[in-house]
XYZ file of C-alpha atoms in Angstrom:
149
model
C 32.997 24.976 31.381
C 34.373 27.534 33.726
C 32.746 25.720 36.363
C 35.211 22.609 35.544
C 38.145 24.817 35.319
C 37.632 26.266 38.640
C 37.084 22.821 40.458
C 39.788 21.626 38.412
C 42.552 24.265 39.205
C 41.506 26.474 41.959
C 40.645 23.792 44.420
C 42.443 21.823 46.862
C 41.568 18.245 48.170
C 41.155 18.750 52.183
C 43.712 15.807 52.906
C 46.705 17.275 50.790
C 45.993 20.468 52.115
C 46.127 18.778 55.935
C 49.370 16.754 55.036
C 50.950 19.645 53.961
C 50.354 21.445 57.664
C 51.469 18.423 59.325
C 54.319 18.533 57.221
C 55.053 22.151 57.388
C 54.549 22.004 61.190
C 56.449 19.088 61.682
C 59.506 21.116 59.684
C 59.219 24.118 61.607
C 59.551 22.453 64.814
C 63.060 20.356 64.292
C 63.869 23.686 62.040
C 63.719 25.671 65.269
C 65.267 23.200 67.495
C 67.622 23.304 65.830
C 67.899 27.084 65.578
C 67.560 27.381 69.274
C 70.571 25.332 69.779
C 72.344 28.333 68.273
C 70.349 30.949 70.009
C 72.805 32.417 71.979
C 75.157 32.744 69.558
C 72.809 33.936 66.895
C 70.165 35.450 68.142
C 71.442 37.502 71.228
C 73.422 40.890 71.741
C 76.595 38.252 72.869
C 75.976 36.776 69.908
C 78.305 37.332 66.536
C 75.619 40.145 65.478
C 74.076 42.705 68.180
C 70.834 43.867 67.758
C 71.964 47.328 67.401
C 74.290 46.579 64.831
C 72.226 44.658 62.924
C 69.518 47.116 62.975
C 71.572 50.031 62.045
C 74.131 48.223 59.627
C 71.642 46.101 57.963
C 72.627 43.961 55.433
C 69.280 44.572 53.553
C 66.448 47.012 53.707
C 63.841 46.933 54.717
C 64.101 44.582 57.603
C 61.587 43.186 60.161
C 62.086 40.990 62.843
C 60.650 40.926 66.320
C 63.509 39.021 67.463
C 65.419 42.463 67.342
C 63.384 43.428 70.951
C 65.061 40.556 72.464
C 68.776 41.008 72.872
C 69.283 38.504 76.312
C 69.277 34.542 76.326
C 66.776 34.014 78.360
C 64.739 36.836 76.071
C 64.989 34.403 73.140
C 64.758 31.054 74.563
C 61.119 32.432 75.955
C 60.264 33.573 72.418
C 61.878 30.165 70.700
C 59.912 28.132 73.665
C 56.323 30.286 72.771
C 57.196 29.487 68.820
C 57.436 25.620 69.455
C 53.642 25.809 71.265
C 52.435 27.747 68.180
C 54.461 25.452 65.661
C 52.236 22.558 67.852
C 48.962 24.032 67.930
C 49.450 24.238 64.572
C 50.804 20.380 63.986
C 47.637 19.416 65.810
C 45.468 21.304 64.142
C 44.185 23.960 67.452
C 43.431 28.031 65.267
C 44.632 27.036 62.879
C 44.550 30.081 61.019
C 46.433 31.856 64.262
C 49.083 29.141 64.239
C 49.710 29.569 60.523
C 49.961 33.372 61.002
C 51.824 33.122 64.792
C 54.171 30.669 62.863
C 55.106 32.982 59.602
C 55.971 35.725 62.123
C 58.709 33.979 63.758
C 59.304 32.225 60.854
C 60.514 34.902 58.851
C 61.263 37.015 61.952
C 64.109 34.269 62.499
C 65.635 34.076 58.900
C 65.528 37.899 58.391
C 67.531 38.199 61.942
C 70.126 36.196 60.496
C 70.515 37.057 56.712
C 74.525 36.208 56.545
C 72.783 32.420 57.274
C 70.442 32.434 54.646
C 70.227 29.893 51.913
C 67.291 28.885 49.744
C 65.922 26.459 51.831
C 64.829 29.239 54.403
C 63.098 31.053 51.268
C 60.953 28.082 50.416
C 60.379 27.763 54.187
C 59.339 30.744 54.385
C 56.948 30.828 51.462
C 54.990 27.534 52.295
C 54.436 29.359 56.001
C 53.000 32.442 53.502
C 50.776 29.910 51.493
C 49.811 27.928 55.097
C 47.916 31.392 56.331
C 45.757 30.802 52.716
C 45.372 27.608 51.823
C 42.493 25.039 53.727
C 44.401 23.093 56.491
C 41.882 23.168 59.131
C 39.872 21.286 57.055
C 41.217 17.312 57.607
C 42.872 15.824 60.473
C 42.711 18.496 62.957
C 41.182 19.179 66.374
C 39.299 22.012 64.987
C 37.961 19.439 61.868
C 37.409 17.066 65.002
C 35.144 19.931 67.111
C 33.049 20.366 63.619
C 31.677 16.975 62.805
Protein backbone atom coordinates (compact mmCIF):
# COMPACT_ATOMS: atom_id res chain seq x y z
CA UNK A 1 0.00 0.00 0.00
CA UNK A 2 2.57 2.56 0.88
CA UNK A 3 4.52 1.26 -1.84
CA UNK A 4 1.59 2.52 -4.35
CA UNK A 5 1.34 5.77 -2.63
CA UNK A 6 4.90 6.54 -3.01
CA UNK A 7 5.07 5.60 -6.83
CA UNK A 8 1.90 7.27 -7.09
CA UNK A 9 2.73 10.73 -5.51
CA UNK A 10 6.35 11.06 -4.89
CA UNK A 11 7.50 10.20 -8.35
CA UNK A 12 8.00 11.99 -11.45
CA UNK A 13 7.81 10.59 -15.09
CA UNK A 14 11.48 11.38 -16.63
CA UNK A 15 9.87 13.18 -19.78
CA UNK A 16 7.71 15.79 -17.75
CA UNK A 17 10.46 16.31 -15.61
CA UNK A 18 12.82 16.99 -19.00
CA UNK A 19 10.03 19.24 -20.61
CA UNK A 20 9.86 21.18 -17.74
CA UNK A 21 13.92 22.06 -18.00
CA UNK A 22 13.55 22.74 -21.54
CA UNK A 23 10.85 24.87 -20.67
CA UNK A 24 12.33 26.54 -17.73
CA UNK A 25 15.58 27.03 -19.72
CA UNK A 26 14.02 28.16 -22.66
CA UNK A 27 12.18 31.01 -20.22
CA UNK A 28 15.19 32.03 -18.58
CA UNK A 29 16.98 32.74 -21.66
CA UNK A 30 14.38 35.31 -23.55
CA UNK A 31 13.71 36.35 -19.63
CA UNK A 32 17.30 37.57 -19.54
CA UNK A 33 17.49 38.94 -22.94
CA UNK A 34 15.32 40.73 -22.25
CA UNK A 35 16.69 41.91 -18.90
CA UNK A 36 19.99 42.63 -20.48
CA UNK A 37 18.43 45.03 -22.79
CA UNK A 38 17.88 47.07 -19.63
CA UNK A 39 21.18 46.35 -18.06
CA UNK A 40 22.57 49.53 -18.04
CA UNK A 41 19.89 51.17 -16.78
CA UNK A 42 19.06 48.60 -14.18
CA UNK A 43 21.69 46.87 -13.24
CA UNK A 44 24.69 49.39 -13.16
CA UNK A 45 25.91 52.25 -10.71
CA UNK A 46 24.54 54.81 -13.86
CA UNK A 47 21.67 53.07 -13.58
CA UNK A 48 18.31 54.51 -11.63
CA UNK A 49 19.64 52.47 -8.42
CA UNK A 50 23.54 52.41 -7.43
CA UNK A 51 24.86 49.59 -5.89
CA UNK A 52 25.69 51.45 -2.86
CA UNK A 53 22.42 52.75 -2.44
CA UNK A 54 20.73 49.83 -2.92
CA UNK A 55 22.82 47.97 -0.56
CA UNK A 56 22.62 50.40 2.20
CA UNK A 57 18.92 51.67 1.61
CA UNK A 58 17.49 48.37 0.88
CA UNK A 59 14.11 48.06 0.22
CA UNK A 60 14.03 44.62 2.02
CA UNK A 61 16.24 42.67 4.32
CA UNK A 62 17.96 40.49 4.00
CA UNK A 63 19.21 40.87 0.51
CA UNK A 64 21.59 38.84 -1.73
CA UNK A 65 22.65 39.42 -5.01
CA UNK A 66 26.00 38.98 -6.68
CA UNK A 67 25.08 41.44 -9.17
CA UNK A 68 25.82 44.08 -6.35
CA UNK A 69 29.94 43.38 -7.13
CA UNK A 70 29.32 44.59 -10.53
CA UNK A 71 28.54 48.26 -10.72
CA UNK A 72 30.09 48.98 -14.65
CA UNK A 73 28.35 47.94 -18.06
CA UNK A 74 30.68 46.01 -19.28
CA UNK A 75 30.76 44.25 -15.51
CA UNK A 76 27.19 43.09 -16.14
CA UNK A 77 26.96 42.37 -19.71
CA UNK A 78 30.01 39.71 -18.86
CA UNK A 79 27.90 38.29 -16.02
CA UNK A 80 24.41 38.45 -18.24
CA UNK A 81 26.65 36.87 -21.28
CA UNK A 82 28.14 33.86 -18.62
CA UNK A 83 24.23 33.43 -17.40
CA UNK A 84 22.95 32.81 -21.07
CA UNK A 85 25.88 29.81 -21.44
CA UNK A 86 24.62 28.39 -18.10
CA UNK A 87 20.81 29.01 -19.00
CA UNK A 88 22.13 26.76 -22.37
CA UNK A 89 24.01 24.12 -20.81
CA UNK A 90 21.16 23.75 -18.99
CA UNK A 91 18.49 23.85 -22.15
CA UNK A 92 20.69 21.13 -23.57
CA UNK A 93 20.93 19.17 -20.90
CA UNK A 94 25.28 19.54 -20.16
CA UNK A 95 25.55 19.33 -15.49
CA UNK A 96 22.72 19.57 -15.26
CA UNK A 97 22.56 19.80 -11.70
CA UNK A 98 25.35 22.86 -12.00
CA UNK A 99 23.18 24.61 -14.58
CA UNK A 100 20.09 24.33 -12.41
CA UNK A 101 22.08 25.69 -9.41
CA UNK A 102 24.43 28.34 -11.72
CA UNK A 103 20.92 29.38 -13.09
CA UNK A 104 18.92 30.00 -9.55
CA UNK A 105 21.90 32.18 -8.56
CA UNK A 106 21.51 34.69 -11.15
CA UNK A 107 18.13 34.03 -11.25
CA UNK A 108 17.23 35.33 -8.07
CA UNK A 109 20.45 37.39 -7.89
CA UNK A 110 18.68 39.46 -10.81
CA UNK A 111 15.08 39.89 -9.31
CA UNK A 112 16.39 40.65 -5.77
CA UNK A 113 18.74 43.52 -7.50
CA UNK A 114 15.74 45.03 -8.75
CA UNK A 115 12.87 44.63 -6.14
CA UNK A 116 10.93 48.09 -7.19
CA UNK A 117 10.47 45.67 -10.63
CA UNK A 118 9.15 42.82 -9.06
CA UNK A 119 5.85 41.24 -9.84
CA UNK A 120 4.66 37.68 -9.32
CA UNK A 121 5.79 36.32 -12.32
CA UNK A 122 9.53 36.70 -11.12
CA UNK A 123 8.36 34.75 -7.81
CA UNK A 124 7.11 31.76 -9.72
CA UNK A 125 10.28 32.12 -11.83
CA UNK A 126 12.13 31.99 -9.27
CA UNK A 127 10.61 29.03 -7.49
CA UNK A 128 10.54 26.56 -10.54
CA UNK A 129 14.59 27.49 -10.78
CA UNK A 130 14.41 26.31 -6.73
CA UNK A 131 12.43 23.06 -7.67
CA UNK A 132 14.86 22.58 -11.09
CA UNK A 133 18.08 22.05 -8.55
CA UNK A 134 15.61 18.95 -7.02
CA UNK A 135 13.60 17.52 -9.27
CA UNK A 136 15.06 14.67 -12.15
CA UNK A 137 15.79 16.65 -15.40
CA UNK A 138 18.90 15.02 -16.42
CA UNK A 139 17.07 12.12 -16.78
CA UNK A 140 15.29 12.48 -20.61
CA UNK A 141 16.40 14.37 -23.49
CA UNK A 142 19.69 15.57 -22.43
CA UNK A 143 23.35 15.22 -23.42
CA UNK A 144 24.13 13.85 -20.10
CA UNK A 145 20.90 11.12 -20.60
CA UNK A 146 22.62 10.80 -24.16
CA UNK A 147 26.43 10.00 -22.54
CA UNK A 148 24.49 7.25 -20.20
CA UNK A 149 22.81 4.88 -22.56
Amino acid sequence: MIDRQKARYLSIDPRSAALFRIALAALCIADTIRHWLAAGLLYTNDGVLANQTSLIRALSAPRFSILHAFSTANEVHLLFALSIVAQLLLLVGHRTRWMAVCNLVFITSRDSRTLFVENGGYIVQNLMCFWACFLPIERRFSIEAFRAS
